Short mmCIF file of C-alpha atoms and ligand atoms in Angstrom, two decimals:
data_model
loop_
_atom_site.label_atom_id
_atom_site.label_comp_id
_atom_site.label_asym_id
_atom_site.label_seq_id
_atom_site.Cartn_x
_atom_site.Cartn_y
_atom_site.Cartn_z
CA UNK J 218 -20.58 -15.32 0.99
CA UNK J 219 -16.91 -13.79 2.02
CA UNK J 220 -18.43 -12.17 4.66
CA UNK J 221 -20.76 -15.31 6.17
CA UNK J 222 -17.42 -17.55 5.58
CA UNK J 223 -15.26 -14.68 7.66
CA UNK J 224 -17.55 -14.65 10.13
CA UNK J 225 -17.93 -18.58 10.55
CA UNK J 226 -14.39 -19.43 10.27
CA UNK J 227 -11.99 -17.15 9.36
CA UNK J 228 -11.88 -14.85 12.54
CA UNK J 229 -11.51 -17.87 14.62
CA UNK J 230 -8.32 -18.62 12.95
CA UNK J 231 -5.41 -16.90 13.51
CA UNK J 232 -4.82 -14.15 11.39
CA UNK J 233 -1.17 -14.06 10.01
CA UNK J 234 -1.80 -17.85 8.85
CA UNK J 235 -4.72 -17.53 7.62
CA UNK J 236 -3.18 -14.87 4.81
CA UNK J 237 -0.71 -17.28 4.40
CA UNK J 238 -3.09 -20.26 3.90
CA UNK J 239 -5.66 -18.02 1.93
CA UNK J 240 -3.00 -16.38 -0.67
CA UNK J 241 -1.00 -19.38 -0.89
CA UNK J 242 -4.49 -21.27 -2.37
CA UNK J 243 -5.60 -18.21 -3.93
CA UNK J 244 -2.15 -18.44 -5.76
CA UNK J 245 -2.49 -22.23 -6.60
CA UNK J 246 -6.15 -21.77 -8.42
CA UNK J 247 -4.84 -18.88 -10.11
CA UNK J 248 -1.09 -20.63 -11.50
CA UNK J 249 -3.97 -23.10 -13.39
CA UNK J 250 -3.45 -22.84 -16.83
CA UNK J 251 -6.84 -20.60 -17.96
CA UNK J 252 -7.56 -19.77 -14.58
CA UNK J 253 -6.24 -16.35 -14.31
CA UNK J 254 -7.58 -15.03 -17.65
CA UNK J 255 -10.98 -16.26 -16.55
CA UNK J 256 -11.15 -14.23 -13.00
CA UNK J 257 -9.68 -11.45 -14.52
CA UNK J 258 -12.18 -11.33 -17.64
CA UNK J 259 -14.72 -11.09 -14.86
CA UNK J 260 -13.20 -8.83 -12.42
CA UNK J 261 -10.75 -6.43 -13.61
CA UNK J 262 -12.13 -3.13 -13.94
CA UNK J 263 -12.84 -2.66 -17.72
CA UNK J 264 -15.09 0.92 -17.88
CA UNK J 265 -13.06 3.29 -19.64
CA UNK J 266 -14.27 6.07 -17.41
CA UNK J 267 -11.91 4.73 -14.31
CA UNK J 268 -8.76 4.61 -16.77
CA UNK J 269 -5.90 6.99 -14.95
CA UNK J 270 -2.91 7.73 -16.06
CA UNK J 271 0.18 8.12 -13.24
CA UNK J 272 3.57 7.69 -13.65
CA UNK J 273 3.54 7.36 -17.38
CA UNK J 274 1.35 4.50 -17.64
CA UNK J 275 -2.22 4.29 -17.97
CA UNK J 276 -4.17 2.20 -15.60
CA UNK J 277 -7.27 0.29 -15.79
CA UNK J 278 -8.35 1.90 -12.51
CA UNK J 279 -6.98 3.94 -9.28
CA UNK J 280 -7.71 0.84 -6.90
CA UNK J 281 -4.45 -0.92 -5.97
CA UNK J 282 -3.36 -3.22 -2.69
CA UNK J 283 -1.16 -1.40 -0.60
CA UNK J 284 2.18 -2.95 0.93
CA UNK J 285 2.22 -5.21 3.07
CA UNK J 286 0.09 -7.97 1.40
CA UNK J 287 2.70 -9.44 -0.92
CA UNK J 288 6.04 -9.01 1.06
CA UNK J 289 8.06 -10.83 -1.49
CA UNK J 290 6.15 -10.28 -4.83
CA UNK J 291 4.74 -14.02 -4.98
CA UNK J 292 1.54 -13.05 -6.55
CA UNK J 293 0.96 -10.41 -8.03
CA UNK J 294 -0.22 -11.71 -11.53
CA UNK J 295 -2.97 -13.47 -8.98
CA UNK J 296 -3.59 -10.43 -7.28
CA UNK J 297 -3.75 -8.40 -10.33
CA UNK J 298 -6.43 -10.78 -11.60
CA UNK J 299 -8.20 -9.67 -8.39
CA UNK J 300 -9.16 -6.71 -10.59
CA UNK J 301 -6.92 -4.21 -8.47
CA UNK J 302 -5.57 -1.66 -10.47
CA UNK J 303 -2.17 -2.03 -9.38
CA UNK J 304 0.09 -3.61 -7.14
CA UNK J 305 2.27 -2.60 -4.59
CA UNK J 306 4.73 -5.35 -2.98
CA UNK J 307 7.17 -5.00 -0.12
CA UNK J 308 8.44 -3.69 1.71
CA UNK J 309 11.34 -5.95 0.61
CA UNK J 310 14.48 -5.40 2.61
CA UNK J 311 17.95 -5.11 1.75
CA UNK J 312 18.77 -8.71 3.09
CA UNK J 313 16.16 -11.27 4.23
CA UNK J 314 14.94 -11.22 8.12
CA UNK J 315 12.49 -13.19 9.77
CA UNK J 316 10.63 -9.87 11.15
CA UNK J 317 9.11 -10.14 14.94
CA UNK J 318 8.21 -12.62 17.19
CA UNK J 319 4.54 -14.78 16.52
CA UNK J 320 2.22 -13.54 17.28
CA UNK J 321 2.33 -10.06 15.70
CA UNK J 322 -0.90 -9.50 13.48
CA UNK J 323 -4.21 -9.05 15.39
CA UNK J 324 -7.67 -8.59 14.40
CA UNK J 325 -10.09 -5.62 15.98
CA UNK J 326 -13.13 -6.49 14.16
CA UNK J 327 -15.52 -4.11 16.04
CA UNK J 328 -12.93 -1.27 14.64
CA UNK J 329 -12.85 -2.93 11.28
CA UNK J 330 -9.15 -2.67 12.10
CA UNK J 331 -5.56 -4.65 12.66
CA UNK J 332 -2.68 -4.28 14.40
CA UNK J 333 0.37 -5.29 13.10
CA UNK J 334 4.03 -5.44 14.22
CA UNK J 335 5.23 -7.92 11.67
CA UNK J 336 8.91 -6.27 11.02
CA UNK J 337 9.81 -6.35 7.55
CA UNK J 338 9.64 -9.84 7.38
CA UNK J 339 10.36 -10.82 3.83
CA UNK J 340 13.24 -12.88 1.91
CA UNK J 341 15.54 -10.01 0.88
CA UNK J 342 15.49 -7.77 -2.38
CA UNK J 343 17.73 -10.77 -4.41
CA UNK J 344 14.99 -13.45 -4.02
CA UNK J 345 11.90 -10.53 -4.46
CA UNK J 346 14.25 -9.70 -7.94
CA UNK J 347 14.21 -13.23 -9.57
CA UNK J 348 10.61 -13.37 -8.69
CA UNK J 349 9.94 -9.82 -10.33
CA UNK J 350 12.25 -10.63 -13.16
CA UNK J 351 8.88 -13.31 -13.92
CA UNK J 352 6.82 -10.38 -13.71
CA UNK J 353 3.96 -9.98 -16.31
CA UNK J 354 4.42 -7.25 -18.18
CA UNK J 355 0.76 -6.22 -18.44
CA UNK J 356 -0.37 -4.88 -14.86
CA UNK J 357 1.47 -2.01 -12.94
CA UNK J 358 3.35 -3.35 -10.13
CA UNK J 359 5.42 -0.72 -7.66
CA UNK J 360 7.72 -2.23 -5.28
CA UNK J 361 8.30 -0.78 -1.88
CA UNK J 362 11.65 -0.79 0.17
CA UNK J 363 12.62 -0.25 3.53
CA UNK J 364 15.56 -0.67 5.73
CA UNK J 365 17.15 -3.91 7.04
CA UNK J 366 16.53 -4.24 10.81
CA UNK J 367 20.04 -5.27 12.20
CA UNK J 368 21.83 -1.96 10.19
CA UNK J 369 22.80 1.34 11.71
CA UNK J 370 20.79 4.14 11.45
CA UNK J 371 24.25 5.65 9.79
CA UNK J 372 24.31 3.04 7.33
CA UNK J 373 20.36 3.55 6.34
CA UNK J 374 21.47 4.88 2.95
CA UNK J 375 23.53 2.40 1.63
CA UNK J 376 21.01 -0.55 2.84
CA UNK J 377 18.32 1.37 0.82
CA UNK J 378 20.11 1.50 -2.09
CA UNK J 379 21.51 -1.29 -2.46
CA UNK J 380 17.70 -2.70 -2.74
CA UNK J 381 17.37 0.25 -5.34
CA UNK J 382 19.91 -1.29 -7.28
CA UNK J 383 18.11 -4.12 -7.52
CA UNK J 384 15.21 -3.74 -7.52
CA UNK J 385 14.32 -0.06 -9.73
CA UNK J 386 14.96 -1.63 -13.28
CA UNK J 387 11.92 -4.29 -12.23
CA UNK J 388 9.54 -1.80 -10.73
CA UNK J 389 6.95 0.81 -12.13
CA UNK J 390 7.33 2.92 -9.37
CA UNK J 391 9.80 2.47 -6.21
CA UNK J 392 8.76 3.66 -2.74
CA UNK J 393 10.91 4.72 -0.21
CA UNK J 394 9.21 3.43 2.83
CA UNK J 395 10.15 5.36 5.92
CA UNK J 396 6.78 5.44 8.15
CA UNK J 397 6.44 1.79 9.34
CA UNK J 398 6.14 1.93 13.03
CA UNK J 399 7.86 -1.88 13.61
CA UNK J 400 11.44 -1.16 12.84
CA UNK J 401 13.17 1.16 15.33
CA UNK J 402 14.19 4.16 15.07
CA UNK J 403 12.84 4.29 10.87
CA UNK J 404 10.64 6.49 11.26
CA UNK J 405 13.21 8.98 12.22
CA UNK J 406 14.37 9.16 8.55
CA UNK J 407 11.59 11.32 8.10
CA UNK J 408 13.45 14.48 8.79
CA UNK J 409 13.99 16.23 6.31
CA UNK J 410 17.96 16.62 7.18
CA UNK J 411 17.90 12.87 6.86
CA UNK J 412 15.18 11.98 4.20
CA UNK J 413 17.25 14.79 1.59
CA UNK J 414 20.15 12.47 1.24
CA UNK J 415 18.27 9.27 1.40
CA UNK J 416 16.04 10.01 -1.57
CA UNK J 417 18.71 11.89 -3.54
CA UNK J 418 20.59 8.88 -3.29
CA UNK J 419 17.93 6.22 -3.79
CA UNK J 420 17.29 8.31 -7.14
CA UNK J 421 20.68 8.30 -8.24
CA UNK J 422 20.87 4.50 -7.48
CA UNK J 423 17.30 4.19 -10.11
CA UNK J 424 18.77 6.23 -12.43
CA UNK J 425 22.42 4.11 -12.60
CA UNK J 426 20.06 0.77 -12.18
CA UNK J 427 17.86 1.49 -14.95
CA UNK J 428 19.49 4.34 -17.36
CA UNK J 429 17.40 3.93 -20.28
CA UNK J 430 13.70 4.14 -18.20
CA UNK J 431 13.21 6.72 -15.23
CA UNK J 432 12.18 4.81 -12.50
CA UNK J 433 9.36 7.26 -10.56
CA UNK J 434 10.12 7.24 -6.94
CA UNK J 435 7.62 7.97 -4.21
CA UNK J 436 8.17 7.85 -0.72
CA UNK J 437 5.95 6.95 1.93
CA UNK J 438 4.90 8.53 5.21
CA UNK J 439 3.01 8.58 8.71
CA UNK J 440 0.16 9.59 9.96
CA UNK J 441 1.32 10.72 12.88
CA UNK J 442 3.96 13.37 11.33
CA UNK J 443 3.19 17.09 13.04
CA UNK J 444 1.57 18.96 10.46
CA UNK J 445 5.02 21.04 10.19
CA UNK J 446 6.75 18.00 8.98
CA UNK J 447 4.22 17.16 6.64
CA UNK J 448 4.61 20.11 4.70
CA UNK J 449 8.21 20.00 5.19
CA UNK J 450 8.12 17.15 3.40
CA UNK J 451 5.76 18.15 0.78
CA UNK J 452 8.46 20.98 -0.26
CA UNK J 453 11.05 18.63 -0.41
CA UNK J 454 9.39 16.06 -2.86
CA UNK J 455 8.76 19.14 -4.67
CA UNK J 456 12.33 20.14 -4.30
CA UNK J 457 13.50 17.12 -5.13
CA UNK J 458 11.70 16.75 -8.10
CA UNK J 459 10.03 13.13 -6.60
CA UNK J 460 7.33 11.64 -8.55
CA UNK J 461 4.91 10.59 -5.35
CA UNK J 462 3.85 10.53 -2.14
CA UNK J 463 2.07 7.80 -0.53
CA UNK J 464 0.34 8.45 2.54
CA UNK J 465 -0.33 7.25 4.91
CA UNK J 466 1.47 4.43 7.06
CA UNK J 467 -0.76 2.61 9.77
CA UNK J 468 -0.21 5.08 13.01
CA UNK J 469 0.85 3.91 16.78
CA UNK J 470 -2.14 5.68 18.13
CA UNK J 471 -5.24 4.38 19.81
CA UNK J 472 -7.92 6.47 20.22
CA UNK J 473 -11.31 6.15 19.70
CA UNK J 474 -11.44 2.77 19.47
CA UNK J 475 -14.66 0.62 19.80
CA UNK J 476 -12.49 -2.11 21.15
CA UNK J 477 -12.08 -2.40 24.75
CA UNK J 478 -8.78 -0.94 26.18
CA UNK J 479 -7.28 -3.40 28.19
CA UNK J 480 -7.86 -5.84 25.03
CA UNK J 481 -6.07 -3.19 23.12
CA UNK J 482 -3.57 -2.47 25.38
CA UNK J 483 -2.85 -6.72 25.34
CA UNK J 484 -2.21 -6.91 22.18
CA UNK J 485 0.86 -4.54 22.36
CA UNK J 486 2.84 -2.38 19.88
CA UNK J 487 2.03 -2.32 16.60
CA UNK J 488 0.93 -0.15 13.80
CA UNK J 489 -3.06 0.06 13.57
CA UNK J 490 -4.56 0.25 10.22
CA UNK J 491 -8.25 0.16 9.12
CA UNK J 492 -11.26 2.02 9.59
CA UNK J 493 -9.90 4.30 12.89
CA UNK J 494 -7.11 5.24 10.35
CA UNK J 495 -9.18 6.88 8.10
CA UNK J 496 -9.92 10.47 9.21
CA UNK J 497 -6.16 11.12 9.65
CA UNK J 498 -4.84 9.48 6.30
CA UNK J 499 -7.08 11.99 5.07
CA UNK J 500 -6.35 15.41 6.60
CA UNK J 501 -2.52 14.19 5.91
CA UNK J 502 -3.96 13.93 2.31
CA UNK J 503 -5.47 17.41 2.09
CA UNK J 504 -2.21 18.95 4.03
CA UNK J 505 -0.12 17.50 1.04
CA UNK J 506 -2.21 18.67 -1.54
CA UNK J 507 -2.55 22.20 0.02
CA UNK J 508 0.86 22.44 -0.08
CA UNK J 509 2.21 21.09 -3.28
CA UNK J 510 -0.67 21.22 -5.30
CA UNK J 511 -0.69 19.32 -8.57
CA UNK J 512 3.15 18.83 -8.64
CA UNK J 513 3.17 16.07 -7.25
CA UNK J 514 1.04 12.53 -7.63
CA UNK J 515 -0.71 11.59 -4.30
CA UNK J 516 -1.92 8.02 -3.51
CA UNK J 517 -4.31 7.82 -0.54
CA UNK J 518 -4.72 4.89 1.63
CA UNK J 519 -5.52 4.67 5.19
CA UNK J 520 -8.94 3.25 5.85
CA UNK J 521 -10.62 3.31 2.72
CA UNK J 522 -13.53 0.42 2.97
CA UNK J 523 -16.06 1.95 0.29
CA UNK J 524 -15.83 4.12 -3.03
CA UNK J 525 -17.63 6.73 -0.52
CA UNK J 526 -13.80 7.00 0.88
CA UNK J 527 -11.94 6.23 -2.21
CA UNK J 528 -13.89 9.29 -3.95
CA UNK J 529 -13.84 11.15 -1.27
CA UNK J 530 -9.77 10.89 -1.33
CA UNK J 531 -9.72 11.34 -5.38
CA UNK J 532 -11.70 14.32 -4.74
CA UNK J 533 -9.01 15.72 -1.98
CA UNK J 534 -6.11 15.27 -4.39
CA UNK J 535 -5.68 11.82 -4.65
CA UNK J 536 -4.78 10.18 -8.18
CA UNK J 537 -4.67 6.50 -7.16
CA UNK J 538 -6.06 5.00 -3.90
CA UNK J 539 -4.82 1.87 -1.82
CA UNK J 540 -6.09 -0.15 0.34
CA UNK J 541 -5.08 -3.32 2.84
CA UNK J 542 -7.67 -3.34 5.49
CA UNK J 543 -10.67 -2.94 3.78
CA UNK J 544 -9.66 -5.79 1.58
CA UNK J 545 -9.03 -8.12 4.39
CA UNK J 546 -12.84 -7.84 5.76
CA UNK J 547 -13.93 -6.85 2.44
CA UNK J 548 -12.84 -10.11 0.93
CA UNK J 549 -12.20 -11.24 -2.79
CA UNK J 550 -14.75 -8.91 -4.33
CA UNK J 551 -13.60 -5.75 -2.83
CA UNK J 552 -11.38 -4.40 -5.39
CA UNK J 553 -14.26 -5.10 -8.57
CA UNK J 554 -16.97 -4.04 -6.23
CA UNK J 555 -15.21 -0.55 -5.42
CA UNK J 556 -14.38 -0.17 -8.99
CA UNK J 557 -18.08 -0.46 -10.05
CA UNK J 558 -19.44 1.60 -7.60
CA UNK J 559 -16.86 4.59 -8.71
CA UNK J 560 -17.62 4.30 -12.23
CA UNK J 561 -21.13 5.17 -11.02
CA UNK J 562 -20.27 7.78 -8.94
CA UNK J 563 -17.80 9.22 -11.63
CA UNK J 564 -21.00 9.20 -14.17
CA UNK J 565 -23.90 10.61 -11.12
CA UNK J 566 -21.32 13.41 -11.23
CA UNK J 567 -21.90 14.05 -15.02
CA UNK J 568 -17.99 13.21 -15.49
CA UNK J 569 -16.18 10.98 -18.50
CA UNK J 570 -13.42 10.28 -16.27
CA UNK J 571 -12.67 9.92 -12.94
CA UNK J 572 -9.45 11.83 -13.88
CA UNK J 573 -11.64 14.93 -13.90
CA UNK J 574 -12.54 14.44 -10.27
CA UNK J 575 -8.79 14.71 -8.64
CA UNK J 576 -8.39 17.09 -6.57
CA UNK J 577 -11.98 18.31 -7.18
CA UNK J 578 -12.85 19.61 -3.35
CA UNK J 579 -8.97 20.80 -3.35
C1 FMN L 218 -0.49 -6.65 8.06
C2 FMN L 218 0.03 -5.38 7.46
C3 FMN L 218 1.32 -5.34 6.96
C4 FMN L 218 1.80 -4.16 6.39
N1 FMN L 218 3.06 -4.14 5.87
C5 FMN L 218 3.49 -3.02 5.25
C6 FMN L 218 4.77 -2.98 4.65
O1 FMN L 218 5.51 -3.96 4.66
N2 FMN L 218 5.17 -1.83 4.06
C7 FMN L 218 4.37 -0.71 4.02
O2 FMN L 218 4.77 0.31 3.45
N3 FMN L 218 3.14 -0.73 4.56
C8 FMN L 218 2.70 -1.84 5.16
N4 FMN L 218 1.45 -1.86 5.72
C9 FMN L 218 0.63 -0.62 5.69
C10 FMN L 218 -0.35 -0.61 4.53
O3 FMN L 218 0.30 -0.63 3.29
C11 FMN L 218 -1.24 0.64 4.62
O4 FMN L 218 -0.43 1.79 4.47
C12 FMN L 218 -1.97 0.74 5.95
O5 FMN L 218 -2.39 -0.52 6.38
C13 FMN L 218 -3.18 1.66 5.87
O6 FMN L 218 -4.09 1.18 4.90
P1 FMN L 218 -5.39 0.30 5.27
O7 FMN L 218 -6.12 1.02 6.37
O8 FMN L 218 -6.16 0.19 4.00
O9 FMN L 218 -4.88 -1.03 5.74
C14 FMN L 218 0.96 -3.02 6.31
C15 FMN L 218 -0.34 -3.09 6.81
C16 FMN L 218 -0.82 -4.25 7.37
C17 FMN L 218 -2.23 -4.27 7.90
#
């Protein structure tokens, strides 16, 4: 039904208000009283063979929504009942910006893909705290930060943790986002001579914010690292004694696209997520798992659209999976439907748990 009311009317409208109109409602239904326990009695994933434990909590299963989706943490007890298995808002920035000029989120349906240059547009990390301090306390809900767009490169670390500050005693899990292609020059704090002193002192920052709780941080990266840098990276997580890594990022390349080129080429910068993304996300994935091997926790995303992919990244390494894209075409039913199919997958492979399978082809 999603996918005859996407095709009818929802790719004709444009796509940045549509998710506005479509969460916004989805957010209404859900704030009636009795609503949300219904939708989540029927979709939250509830076989105990897709339980996984990461960062110290146990979750009801390794599907989450990736960042992005809920900028400013405005539903995430409705998108929870969407029976993801977590939730992952941001990136919320230091101070509130409006991000890029409209338009600057694009549709490539024949990739099964989008293009974004949205910015970091979100209200700041003070209004994304009172929202979080409403937070339910059931559900596992990571918040991602980033940097604010009008502050100096040299002032990067003290943007990043000033969101820490407020932000780490209300999170899960904190990610240090450093990959998005649609602030300048971020990216860039993916050296390691720069991303050493950022994440040493976003750590510090959890640990003064929230003494009694460690706050596990995780930081995110590109695709389009050099495979040098991703292992550089790797050992310095390890190093550092980080918690996570998420990867990947949507990337700034364009190849292979189904898509015609001059209609890609109109539609400008922009990071391109979806199906193309795939293949990369998950050579990234087996790089990082090659080279720090179980010490630290991996979450996939990049392309995933079935539990084909999702198991197939569990299987490289991967503890938790995300996903943005695939929930965008896949519609409402995409998280339960992905869920269901792993718990059969997880069983057709004579397992108890899909815990067993991590890391499994490694
Ligand atoms: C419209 C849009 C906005 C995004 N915003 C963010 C963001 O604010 N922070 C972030 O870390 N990733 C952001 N992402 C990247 C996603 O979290 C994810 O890493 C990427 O899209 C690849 O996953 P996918 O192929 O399942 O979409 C965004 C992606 C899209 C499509």
């Amino acid at each position: 039904m999603y996918r005859f009311l996407y095709w009818l009317v929802l790719q004709r409208l444009p796509a940045e208000g549509t998710h506005r109109v479509t969460f916004a409602l989805w957010r209404a239904l859900v704030a009636v009283p009795g609503v949300a326990a219904l939708v989540q009695r029927w979709l939250a994933p509830r076989d105990a063979v897709l339980r996984v434990h990461a960062f110290g909590r146990e979750l009801p299963g390794p599907l989450g929504l990736a960042a992005g989706f809920d900028k400013d943490a405005k539903g995430v007890r409705a998108l929870l009942a969407l029976g993801f298995g977590f939730v992952e808002v941001g990136t919320v920035t230091a101070e509130a910006q409006p991000g890029n000029p409209k338009p600057r989120l694009f549709r490539l349906p024949r990739d099964r893909a989008l293009v974004n240059r949205l910015g970091f547009n979100n209200d700041g990390a003070v209004a994304a705290a009172q929202r979080l301090a409403h937070r339910p306390a059931e559900g596992t809900i990571g918040v991602n930060i980033g940097k604010t767009k009008r502050v100096a490169e040299a002032e990067a670390i003290a943007d990043y943790t000033a969101s820490a500050l407020r932000l780490a005693p209300l999170a899960d899990y904190l990610v240090v986002n450093v990959s998005s292609p649609n602030t300048p020059g971020l990216r860039d704090l993916q050296t390691v001579d720069k991303l050493r002193p950022l994440l040493a002192a976003v750590r510090d920052a959890c640990d003064l914010a929230s003494p009694m709780r460690r706050v596990p941080l995780l930081v995110k990266i590109a695709p389009d690292l050099a495979d040098e840098d991703i292992d550089a990276i790797a050992d310095l997580a390890v190093e550092l004694g980080l918690d996570g890594i998420i990867a990947t990022n949507t990337t700034i390349a364009r190849a292979g696209l189904a898509t015609p080129e001059p209609r890609v080429a109109a539609l400008g910068a922009g990071g391109l997520s979806g199906a193309p993304l795939a293949l990369r996300s998950l050579v990234v994935l087996r790089r990082l798992r090659a080279r720090a091997g179980t010490r630290i926790t991996l979450i996939a995303v990049g392309g995933i659209e079935t539990a084909d992919d999702a198991w197939q990244r569990i299987r490289a390494g991967a503890t938790l999976v995300q996903g943005y894209t695939g929930f965008i075409y896949g519609g409402p039913g995409w998280p339960r439907r992905i869920h269901r199919e792993l718990a059969a997958k997880v069983r057709a492979a004579g397992l108890s748990s899909i815990e067993q399978a991590i890391g499994a082809d490694a």
